Amino acid sequence: MLQGKMKKATIAATTRCCWGYALHTTLFRMAVVTSMLLVGAHGQIGETLCACQPSIWDINLNFALSCDDETFVVGPGIEDTACIVAPRQENVTDFDFLQVSLILITERDQERNVINERTILPGPLNNGDSFSYSSYIDGNTDFNTTTLPREIQFDFNGINMLGQLIRATWSLEFTNDCTVFPVVEAGDQTIISSITDVADPPGALCPISTVSPSSVPSTVPSTKPSSVPTTVPSTRPSLRPSSNPSNVPTSSAPSSSPTRSASPTSAPPVVGVDICGCQPGSWEFMLDFNLNCDNATFQPSDPGIFDTACQLFAFDGDAIFQSVNLITILELNQNLDVESQVVLQGPMNDGDTFSYTSILDIRDSFNATSLPRAIQLTILGLNSNGNTLVATWGLEFTNNCTIFPIVTDADETVITNVTEVTDPPAQFCPAVLGPSNQPSAVPTGLPTVAPTSSPTEAVVPTQAPTQSPTFEP
């Protein structure tokens, strides 16, 4: 669930709501790991393998920064870096951010497996807004030489001035060297990200972070180097082992508590039984420029709605629409990946209407991943001064099979009035059939025939059977 993924993240931004949707990116790095040496003892954490990267990151959004402004350098402490900005739809030529809709933060272990779940920071976020991220090493030292974090990646999904979808990604791969600290400092920067503050890692994961260096360096070495090596290598190899071989294996018995264990697999939820799409199959909207986020009738506490978002942002002047130039409608799946994108071109004025048909009404089937989980509308327009306005609202649904309807023709939100909705297909939401068409969980009524008051007596033969059967001649 989205809230669970936000457990280690906070946002400082001037926005009414707590959620925004956009693309959920896959890794852009194409490096292939061919081999990796791992030491196998838990006790070597903090000795030969350390996590000296920050435990807490405070980052300010600066849309003027590009990959050319990056200050991270491959060297002691940093094994590799990556920085990229890319389109998320066709015909994009402008890669300057107007707004960030969603931030995904991923940490990976020594084998580049994702540690727990990706952290989702919901937008909308604007230039100058800030956010804070607490790493999995913050207050946690329970790592082994496989699970210790090695990489961190930040994905920023948003829109440009034309409302087109773009993405910026930067990542760091650490050396996990125990002799290098600090690795990242306040003042470092990269694409649209300025690091304003960091917190030290736990001392158990990076002992050097707890050592205060001497204010006056020593000018004389503490010992005189020996001119003669302490040992001389043998010019003749030994023909025999130095000790008799043991008949007993030298390795210890396998641990009864392995450090990593795979969770037992379970069958995926069944669409229409375990998870359902009970949001509208189609939507009819009317633009009402007098509506703002305070007029929103959608609430996270509403049945069937898990979370909501709403923001109205003006770059200059008042925040009252005079016209709409572009509307982008997204539907996202269970992983918050985009399943559908529709762009409606303006101009549109106050009182104009538009419609949207959900993929629930278009597709014949969904699986436990592709079933729609959220919808987002981003509306770009102009105010009376001709300056750009951005209105964004979104709904995340619970996909509960017992709740219907979720949205009605009485709902409204920023500059958008829902005038009509249609039911989703019953195969994705059996609740649309109503309780009379649902199978009864408890048998009703009484048996149509009453049981007899006493059992029927068996018929007893009047003569004993013969000792042997009689055969006809």
Short mmCIF file of C-alpha atoms in Angstrom, two decimals:
data_model
loop_
_atom_site.label_atom_id
_atom_site.label_comp_id
_atom_site.label_asym_id
_atom_site.label_seq_id
_atom_site.Cartn_x
_atom_site.Cartn_y
_atom_site.Cartn_z
CA MET A 1 0.00 0.00 0.00
CA LEU A 2 1.09 3.52 -0.67
CA GLN A 3 1.09 4.60 2.95
CA GLY A 4 3.32 1.69 3.91
CA LYS A 5 5.82 2.69 1.29
CA MET A 6 5.98 6.21 2.69
CA LYS A 7 7.07 5.16 6.16
CA LYS A 8 10.56 6.61 5.79
CA ALA A 9 9.84 9.76 3.84
CA THR A 10 8.56 13.23 4.55
CA ILE A 11 7.81 16.15 2.26
CA ALA A 12 7.92 19.87 2.89
CA ALA A 13 5.76 21.45 0.20
CA THR A 14 2.89 23.87 -0.09
CA THR A 15 0.19 21.44 -1.17
CA ARG A 16 -3.22 20.56 0.18
CA CYS A 17 -3.10 16.80 -0.22
CA CYS A 18 -0.85 13.94 0.22
CA TRP A 19 -0.63 12.06 -3.03
CA GLY A 20 0.10 12.48 -6.70
CA TYR A 21 0.69 10.02 -9.49
CA ALA A 22 2.97 9.71 -12.44
CA LEU A 23 5.27 7.22 -14.02
CA HIS A 24 6.96 4.46 -12.13
CA THR A 25 10.26 4.01 -13.92
CA THR A 26 12.35 0.94 -14.53
CA LEU A 27 16.11 0.99 -14.15
CA PHE A 28 17.86 2.75 -16.99
CA ARG A 29 21.31 1.46 -16.13
CA MET A 30 22.48 -1.27 -18.47
CA ALA A 31 25.45 -2.51 -16.48
CA VAL A 32 25.72 -6.25 -16.06
CA VAL A 33 27.36 -7.67 -12.98
CA THR A 34 29.50 -10.60 -13.99
CA SER A 35 30.99 -11.47 -10.64
CA MET A 36 31.18 -10.29 -7.07
CA LEU A 37 33.28 -11.46 -4.14
CA LEU A 38 31.36 -11.52 -0.90
CA VAL A 39 32.73 -12.31 2.50
CA GLY A 40 30.38 -14.50 4.44
CA ALA A 41 30.68 -13.51 8.06
CA HIS A 42 28.26 -11.11 9.73
CA GLY A 43 31.08 -9.94 11.99
CA GLN A 44 32.94 -8.32 9.06
CA ILE A 45 30.35 -5.57 8.72
CA GLY A 46 32.11 -2.49 10.00
CA GLU A 47 35.51 -4.10 9.45
CA THR A 48 35.94 -4.99 5.79
CA LEU A 49 32.57 -3.83 4.46
CA CYS A 50 30.95 -0.59 5.60
CA ALA A 51 28.04 1.71 4.82
CA CYS A 52 29.48 5.21 5.14
CA GLN A 53 26.84 6.87 2.96
CA PRO A 54 24.30 9.22 4.63
CA SER A 55 21.57 7.78 6.81
CA ILE A 56 19.29 10.77 6.12
CA TRP A 57 19.17 12.92 2.99
CA ASP A 58 17.62 16.41 2.88
CA ILE A 59 17.13 17.49 -0.73
CA ASN A 60 15.86 20.71 -2.28
CA LEU A 61 14.34 20.68 -5.77
CA ASN A 62 16.12 23.02 -8.16
CA PHE A 63 14.70 22.68 -11.66
CA ALA A 64 17.60 24.71 -13.10
CA LEU A 65 20.11 21.93 -12.32
CA SER A 66 21.02 19.44 -15.04
CA CYS A 67 23.32 16.42 -15.22
CA ASP A 68 26.12 18.82 -16.23
CA ASP A 69 25.90 20.35 -12.74
CA GLU A 70 26.53 17.04 -10.95
CA THR A 71 29.25 17.17 -8.28
CA PHE A 72 29.45 13.44 -7.52
CA VAL A 73 32.79 12.03 -8.65
CA VAL A 74 33.75 8.39 -9.09
CA GLY A 75 36.59 7.67 -6.68
CA PRO A 76 37.05 6.77 -3.03
CA GLY A 77 33.63 6.02 -1.62
CA ILE A 78 31.74 6.14 -4.95
CA GLU A 79 32.11 3.25 -7.38
CA ASP A 80 29.82 4.61 -10.10
CA THR A 81 27.29 7.34 -10.84
CA ALA A 82 24.45 7.76 -13.32
CA CYS A 83 22.35 10.73 -14.41
CA ILE A 84 19.73 10.93 -17.16
CA VAL A 85 16.66 12.86 -18.24
CA ALA A 86 14.28 11.16 -20.63
CA PRO A 87 10.81 11.51 -22.18
CA ARG A 88 7.90 9.36 -21.05
CA GLN A 89 5.83 9.96 -24.15
CA GLU A 90 6.42 10.66 -27.82
CA ASN A 91 7.49 13.95 -29.41
CA VAL A 92 9.05 15.50 -26.30
CA THR A 93 11.72 18.12 -26.92
CA ASP A 94 11.46 20.18 -23.71
CA PHE A 95 13.12 18.52 -20.70
CA ASP A 96 12.76 21.38 -18.23
CA PHE A 97 10.52 20.42 -15.32
CA LEU A 98 7.39 22.41 -14.59
CA GLN A 99 6.33 20.14 -11.74
CA VAL A 100 7.28 16.82 -10.12
CA SER A 101 4.37 14.42 -9.70
CA LEU A 102 6.11 11.51 -8.01
CA ILE A 103 9.50 10.57 -6.58
CA LEU A 104 10.62 6.95 -6.31
CA ILE A 105 13.63 6.09 -4.15
CA THR A 106 15.26 2.68 -4.40
CA GLU A 107 18.09 1.15 -2.37
CA ARG A 108 19.83 -2.04 -3.44
CA ASP A 109 21.98 -4.53 -1.58
CA GLN A 110 25.35 -6.02 -2.53
CA GLU A 111 23.71 -8.26 -5.13
CA ARG A 112 21.67 -5.33 -6.49
CA ASN A 113 18.41 -6.68 -5.16
CA VAL A 114 15.89 -4.05 -4.09
CA ILE A 115 15.88 -3.68 -0.30
CA ASN A 116 12.33 -4.04 0.96
CA GLU A 117 9.98 -1.84 -1.09
CA ARG A 118 10.65 1.24 -3.11
CA THR A 119 9.82 4.41 -1.24
CA ILE A 120 7.22 6.61 -2.90
CA LEU A 121 7.16 10.35 -2.24
CA PRO A 122 3.91 11.76 -3.63
CA GLY A 123 3.65 15.14 -5.25
CA PRO A 124 2.82 17.47 -6.73
CA LEU A 125 6.11 19.24 -5.90
CA ASN A 126 7.35 22.49 -7.37
CA ASN A 127 10.67 24.24 -7.84
CA GLY A 128 12.12 25.12 -4.43
CA ASP A 129 10.16 22.47 -2.51
CA SER A 130 12.16 20.10 -0.32
CA PHE A 131 11.90 16.53 0.91
CA SER A 132 13.72 14.27 3.33
CA TYR A 133 14.57 10.60 2.94
CA SER A 134 15.71 8.24 5.70
CA SER A 135 17.84 5.39 4.41
CA TYR A 136 17.39 1.84 5.58
CA ILE A 137 20.67 2.24 7.49
CA ASP A 138 19.10 4.96 9.64
CA GLY A 139 18.85 3.39 13.09
CA ASN A 140 19.33 -0.09 11.65
CA THR A 141 22.52 -2.16 11.92
CA ASP A 142 21.03 -5.59 11.28
CA PHE A 143 22.75 -6.24 7.95
CA ASN A 144 25.00 -8.97 6.65
CA THR A 145 27.50 -8.88 3.80
CA THR A 146 24.76 -9.46 1.27
CA THR A 147 22.00 -7.18 2.52
CA LEU A 148 24.15 -4.11 3.32
CA PRO A 149 23.01 -1.23 1.04
CA ARG A 150 25.29 -0.59 -1.91
CA GLU A 151 23.26 1.64 -4.25
CA ILE A 152 20.67 4.38 -4.06
CA GLN A 153 18.56 5.72 -6.93
CA PHE A 154 16.19 8.69 -7.16
CA ASP A 155 13.55 8.83 -9.92
CA PHE A 156 11.67 12.10 -10.49
CA ASN A 157 8.56 11.87 -12.64
CA GLY A 158 6.79 15.01 -13.75
CA ILE A 159 5.73 17.28 -16.59
CA ASN A 160 7.23 20.05 -18.67
CA MET A 161 5.59 23.37 -19.57
CA LEU A 162 3.49 21.64 -22.23
CA GLY A 163 2.18 19.04 -19.80
CA GLN A 164 4.26 16.30 -21.41
CA LEU A 165 5.61 13.51 -19.24
CA ILE A 166 9.34 13.51 -18.48
CA ARG A 167 11.61 11.72 -16.02
CA ALA A 168 14.94 12.53 -14.38
CA THR A 169 16.99 9.83 -12.66
CA TRP A 170 20.22 9.86 -10.73
CA SER A 171 21.95 7.11 -8.78
CA LEU A 172 25.07 6.36 -6.78
CA GLU A 173 26.87 3.06 -6.31
CA PHE A 174 29.07 3.07 -3.22
CA THR A 175 32.39 1.25 -2.71
CA ASN A 176 31.42 0.33 0.89
CA ASP A 177 35.02 1.15 1.80
CA CYS A 178 35.54 1.36 5.57
CA THR A 179 38.29 3.97 5.24
CA VAL A 180 36.35 6.66 3.34
CA PHE A 181 34.10 9.15 5.11
CA PRO A 182 32.19 11.30 4.33
CA VAL A 183 30.98 9.98 1.00
CA VAL A 184 28.25 12.54 0.32
CA GLU A 185 28.12 16.04 1.82
CA ALA A 186 25.76 18.99 2.01
CA GLY A 187 26.34 21.10 -1.08
CA ASP A 188 26.52 18.18 -3.48
CA GLN A 189 24.12 18.44 -6.38
CA THR A 190 22.89 16.73 -9.53
CA ILE A 191 19.93 16.97 -11.87
CA ILE A 192 17.08 19.01 -10.23
CA SER A 193 18.48 17.98 -6.79
CA SER A 194 20.50 20.03 -4.33
CA ILE A 195 21.56 18.21 -1.15
CA THR A 196 21.09 20.61 1.73
CA ASP A 197 21.94 18.34 4.67
CA VAL A 198 22.92 14.76 5.49
CA ALA A 199 23.13 12.70 8.68
CA ASP A 200 26.00 10.37 9.55
CA PRO A 201 25.52 6.60 9.30
CA PRO A 202 25.44 4.43 12.43
CA GLY A 203 28.87 3.90 13.95
CA ALA A 204 28.49 0.12 13.81
CA LEU A 205 28.19 0.31 10.01
CA CYS A 206 30.87 2.98 9.56
CA PRO A 207 33.25 3.15 12.56
CA ILE A 208 35.35 5.87 10.93
CA SER A 209 32.34 8.24 11.17
CA THR A 210 32.68 8.24 14.96
CA VAL A 211 36.43 8.99 15.01
CA SER A 212 37.43 12.61 15.50
CA PRO A 213 40.65 13.31 13.59
CA SER A 214 43.50 15.08 15.34
CA SER A 215 43.52 18.82 14.81
CA VAL A 216 47.34 18.79 14.39
CA PRO A 217 48.72 16.21 11.98
CA SER A 218 51.89 14.41 12.95
CA THR A 219 54.95 15.35 10.89
CA VAL A 220 57.05 12.38 11.98
CA PRO A 221 56.09 8.76 11.37
CA SER A 222 55.46 6.85 14.59
CA THR A 223 57.89 4.08 13.70
CA LYS A 224 60.92 3.81 11.48
CA PRO A 225 60.38 1.59 8.48
CA SER A 226 62.46 -1.56 8.44
CA SER A 227 65.03 -1.83 5.70
CA VAL A 228 64.80 -5.63 5.78
CA PRO A 229 61.61 -7.51 5.12
CA THR A 230 60.31 -9.35 8.15
CA THR A 231 59.84 -12.58 6.25
CA VAL A 232 61.56 -14.11 3.26
CA PRO A 233 59.55 -16.14 0.82
CA SER A 234 60.60 -19.71 0.34
CA THR A 235 62.24 -20.51 -2.99
CA ARG A 236 61.18 -24.11 -2.72
CA PRO A 237 57.60 -25.12 -2.19
CA SER A 238 56.73 -27.59 0.50
CA LEU A 239 55.99 -31.11 -0.73
CA ARG A 240 53.77 -31.94 2.20
CA PRO A 241 50.98 -30.13 3.96
CA SER A 242 51.99 -28.42 7.17
CA SER A 243 49.64 -30.56 9.26
CA ASN A 244 47.90 -33.89 9.03
CA PRO A 245 44.56 -33.75 7.29
CA SER A 246 41.57 -33.91 9.58
CA ASN A 247 39.00 -36.64 9.20
CA VAL A 248 36.34 -34.26 10.41
CA PRO A 249 35.13 -31.41 8.21
CA THR A 250 36.60 -28.10 9.39
CA SER A 251 33.51 -26.09 8.53
CA SER A 252 30.84 -25.72 11.13
CA ALA A 253 27.37 -27.15 10.83
CA PRO A 254 24.94 -25.07 8.81
CA SER A 255 23.18 -22.37 10.73
CA SER A 256 19.67 -23.18 11.86
CA SER A 257 18.76 -19.57 11.22
CA PRO A 258 19.94 -18.54 7.74
CA THR A 259 20.41 -14.86 7.15
CA ARG A 260 18.12 -14.81 4.15
CA SER A 261 15.09 -16.90 3.41
CA ALA A 262 12.59 -16.75 0.65
CA SER A 263 9.01 -16.22 1.64
CA PRO A 264 6.68 -18.98 0.55
CA THR A 265 4.98 -18.12 -2.67
CA SER A 266 1.23 -17.65 -2.69
CA ALA A 267 -1.27 -17.54 -5.50
CA PRO A 268 -1.79 -14.04 -6.93
CA PRO A 269 -5.13 -12.38 -6.17
CA VAL A 270 -7.89 -13.13 -8.64
CA VAL A 271 -9.46 -10.17 -10.42
CA GLY A 272 -13.18 -10.04 -9.71
CA VAL A 273 -12.79 -12.15 -6.57
CA ASP A 274 -9.91 -10.84 -4.45
CA ILE A 275 -9.35 -7.44 -6.08
CA CYS A 276 -11.85 -5.52 -8.17
CA GLY A 277 -12.16 -2.46 -10.37
CA CYS A 278 -15.33 -0.82 -9.05
CA GLN A 279 -14.44 2.73 -10.15
CA PRO A 280 -16.43 4.17 -13.10
CA GLY A 281 -16.21 2.58 -16.53
CA SER A 282 -16.59 6.02 -18.11
CA TRP A 283 -16.56 9.59 -16.84
CA GLU A 284 -18.29 12.80 -18.01
CA PHE A 285 -16.79 16.07 -16.76
CA MET A 286 -17.71 19.75 -16.94
CA LEU A 287 -15.13 22.49 -16.36
CA ASP A 288 -16.06 24.84 -13.53
CA PHE A 289 -13.38 27.48 -13.08
CA ASN A 290 -14.84 28.50 -9.71
CA LEU A 291 -13.98 25.16 -8.08
CA ASN A 292 -10.75 24.75 -6.14
CA CYS A 293 -9.28 22.04 -3.93
CA ASP A 294 -11.37 23.15 -0.97
CA ASN A 295 -14.46 22.09 -2.95
CA ALA A 296 -13.21 18.53 -3.44
CA THR A 297 -15.77 15.95 -2.35
CA PHE A 298 -13.31 13.05 -2.58
CA GLN A 299 -11.78 12.08 0.76
CA PRO A 300 -9.36 9.27 1.74
CA SER A 301 -11.92 8.14 4.32
CA ASP A 302 -14.58 7.57 1.65
CA PRO A 303 -15.50 3.91 1.00
CA GLY A 304 -13.45 2.56 -1.88
CA ILE A 305 -10.94 5.45 -1.89
CA PHE A 306 -7.52 4.83 -0.36
CA ASP A 307 -5.93 8.23 -1.02
CA THR A 308 -6.53 11.52 -2.81
CA ALA A 309 -4.54 14.45 -4.15
CA CYS A 310 -5.39 17.97 -5.27
CA GLN A 311 -3.28 21.02 -6.08
CA LEU A 312 -3.74 24.30 -7.91
CA PHE A 313 -0.53 26.15 -8.73
CA ALA A 314 -0.03 29.58 -10.29
CA PHE A 315 3.36 30.70 -11.61
CA ASP A 316 2.41 34.33 -11.38
CA GLY A 317 -0.75 36.27 -10.64
CA ASP A 318 -4.06 34.82 -9.59
CA ALA A 319 -4.97 31.12 -9.54
CA ILE A 320 -8.25 31.42 -11.46
CA PHE A 321 -8.44 29.72 -14.84
CA GLN A 322 -9.56 31.73 -17.86
CA SER A 323 -8.94 28.91 -20.32
CA VAL A 324 -7.62 25.35 -20.47
CA ASN A 325 -4.97 24.40 -23.03
CA LEU A 326 -4.34 20.74 -22.29
CA ILE A 327 -5.65 17.89 -20.12
CA THR A 328 -3.65 14.72 -19.46
CA ILE A 329 -5.46 11.71 -17.99
CA LEU A 330 -3.49 8.76 -16.61
CA GLU A 331 -4.61 5.42 -15.22
CA LEU A 332 -2.06 3.51 -13.13
CA ASN A 333 -1.90 -0.17 -12.30
CA GLN A 334 -1.27 -1.91 -9.00
CA ASN A 335 2.45 -1.03 -9.15
CA LEU A 336 1.62 2.61 -9.99
CA ASP A 337 2.91 2.10 -13.53
CA VAL A 338 1.03 3.94 -16.25
CA GLU A 339 -1.43 1.63 -18.01
CA SER A 340 -3.19 4.30 -20.06
CA GLN A 341 -2.52 7.89 -21.10
CA VAL A 342 -4.96 10.18 -22.90
CA VAL A 343 -4.15 13.78 -23.88
CA LEU A 344 -7.00 16.20 -24.66
CA GLN A 345 -6.03 19.37 -26.51
CA GLY A 346 -7.71 22.71 -25.89
CA PRO A 347 -8.63 25.42 -25.90
CA MET A 348 -11.53 24.80 -23.51
CA ASN A 349 -13.52 27.32 -21.53
CA ASP A 350 -15.59 27.47 -18.38
CA GLY A 351 -18.65 25.25 -18.78
CA ASP A 352 -17.18 23.10 -21.53
CA THR A 353 -17.45 19.33 -21.13
CA PHE A 354 -15.18 16.40 -21.87
CA SER A 355 -15.41 12.64 -21.39
CA TYR A 356 -13.03 9.80 -20.61
CA THR A 357 -13.49 6.06 -21.10
CA SER A 358 -11.56 3.96 -18.59
CA ILE A 359 -9.56 0.96 -19.71
CA LEU A 360 -12.00 -1.02 -17.57
CA ASP A 361 -14.49 -0.47 -20.41
CA ILE A 362 -11.94 -1.06 -23.16
CA ARG A 363 -9.97 -4.16 -22.23
CA ASP A 364 -11.34 -7.68 -21.99
CA SER A 365 -9.18 -8.84 -19.11
CA PHE A 366 -6.74 -7.76 -16.40
CA ASN A 367 -4.35 -9.58 -14.12
CA ALA A 368 -3.40 -8.85 -10.52
CA THR A 369 -0.88 -6.24 -11.70
CA SER A 370 -2.56 -4.51 -14.63
CA LEU A 371 -5.91 -3.83 -12.92
CA PRO A 372 -6.29 -0.03 -12.56
CA ARG A 373 -5.54 1.29 -9.08
CA ALA A 374 -5.47 5.05 -9.63
CA ILE A 375 -6.50 7.88 -11.94
CA GLN A 376 -4.86 11.31 -12.30
CA LEU A 377 -5.86 14.43 -14.22
CA THR A 378 -3.37 17.23 -14.92
CA ILE A 379 -4.95 20.37 -16.37
CA LEU A 380 -2.85 23.19 -17.84
CA GLY A 381 -4.26 26.61 -18.66
CA LEU A 382 -3.91 30.36 -18.33
CA ASN A 383 -5.06 32.98 -15.84
CA SER A 384 -6.19 36.52 -16.56
CA ASN A 385 -2.55 37.67 -16.92
CA GLY A 386 -1.78 34.98 -19.47
CA ASN A 387 0.43 33.09 -17.00
CA THR A 388 0.45 29.31 -16.72
CA LEU A 389 -1.78 27.52 -14.20
CA VAL A 390 -1.52 23.83 -13.29
CA ALA A 391 -4.34 21.94 -11.59
CA THR A 392 -3.78 18.32 -10.60
CA TRP A 393 -6.06 15.87 -8.89
CA GLY A 394 -5.89 12.12 -8.39
CA LEU A 395 -7.66 9.20 -6.74
CA GLU A 396 -6.18 5.96 -5.51
CA PHE A 397 -8.77 3.21 -5.08
CA THR A 398 -8.81 0.37 -2.55
CA ASN A 399 -9.88 -2.18 -5.22
CA ASN A 400 -12.23 -3.63 -2.62
CA CYS A 401 -14.73 -6.02 -4.19
CA THR A 402 -17.56 -5.19 -1.77
CA ILE A 403 -17.75 -1.41 -2.25
CA PHE A 404 -19.84 0.09 -5.06
CA PRO A 405 -20.40 2.79 -6.20
CA ILE A 406 -17.25 4.76 -5.44
CA VAL A 407 -17.74 7.89 -7.55
CA THR A 408 -21.09 9.54 -8.32
CA ASP A 409 -22.33 12.36 -10.53
CA ALA A 410 -22.43 14.61 -7.44
CA ASP A 411 -18.64 14.58 -6.96
CA GLU A 412 -16.38 17.50 -7.82
CA THR A 413 -12.84 18.76 -7.29
CA VAL A 414 -10.52 21.50 -8.60
CA ILE A 415 -12.14 23.09 -11.73
CA THR A 416 -13.71 19.68 -12.49
CA ASN A 417 -17.33 18.67 -11.95
CA VAL A 418 -18.27 15.02 -12.43
CA THR A 419 -21.59 15.11 -14.28
CA GLU A 420 -22.08 11.43 -15.13
CA VAL A 421 -20.42 8.05 -14.58
CA THR A 422 -21.20 4.56 -15.84
CA ASP A 423 -20.76 1.24 -14.08
CA PRO A 424 -17.66 -0.85 -14.70
CA PRO A 425 -18.08 -4.31 -16.26
CA ALA A 426 -19.45 -6.89 -13.80
CA GLN A 427 -16.56 -9.25 -14.53
CA PHE A 428 -14.22 -6.75 -12.86
CA CYS A 429 -16.74 -5.63 -10.19
CA PRO A 430 -19.40 -8.22 -9.36
CA ALA A 431 -20.90 -5.78 -6.84
CA VAL A 432 -22.55 -3.87 -9.71
CA LEU A 433 -25.01 -6.78 -9.99
CA GLY A 434 -26.41 -5.99 -6.55
CA PRO A 435 -26.86 -8.31 -3.58
CA SER A 436 -29.83 -10.18 -5.13
CA ASN A 437 -27.56 -11.55 -7.85
CA GLN A 438 -24.75 -12.55 -5.51
CA PRO A 439 -24.51 -16.13 -4.22
CA SER A 440 -25.84 -16.50 -0.69
CA ALA A 441 -23.21 -17.36 1.86
CA VAL A 442 -25.76 -18.89 4.27
CA PRO A 443 -28.55 -21.31 3.25
CA THR A 444 -31.98 -19.80 3.77
CA GLY A 445 -35.39 -21.28 4.59
CA LEU A 446 -36.38 -24.65 5.99
CA PRO A 447 -36.33 -28.06 4.34
CA THR A 448 -39.35 -28.49 2.06
CA VAL A 449 -40.08 -31.99 3.39
CA ALA A 450 -40.19 -32.70 7.11
CA PRO A 451 -38.25 -35.76 8.30
CA THR A 452 -40.22 -38.84 9.39
CA SER A 453 -40.86 -39.17 13.08
CA SER A 454 -39.45 -42.70 13.32
CA PRO A 455 -37.18 -44.78 11.16
CA THR A 456 -38.68 -47.37 8.81
CA GLU A 457 -38.40 -50.92 10.15
CA ALA A 458 -36.55 -53.45 8.09
CA VAL A 459 -38.50 -56.41 6.62
CA VAL A 460 -37.51 -59.70 8.30
CA PRO A 461 -37.85 -62.94 6.28
CA THR A 462 -40.43 -65.40 7.77
CA GLN A 463 -38.33 -68.47 6.94
CA ALA A 464 -34.73 -69.18 7.48
CA PRO A 465 -32.65 -69.45 4.31
CA THR A 466 -31.74 -72.90 2.98
CA GLN A 467 -28.27 -74.25 3.60
CA SER A 468 -27.54 -74.43 -0.11
CA PRO A 469 -29.01 -72.71 -3.14
CA THR A 470 -31.71 -74.45 -5.19
CA PHE A 471 -30.96 -74.96 -8.84
CA GLU A 472 -33.61 -75.33 -11.51
CA PRO A 473 -33.44 -78.59 -13.51
#
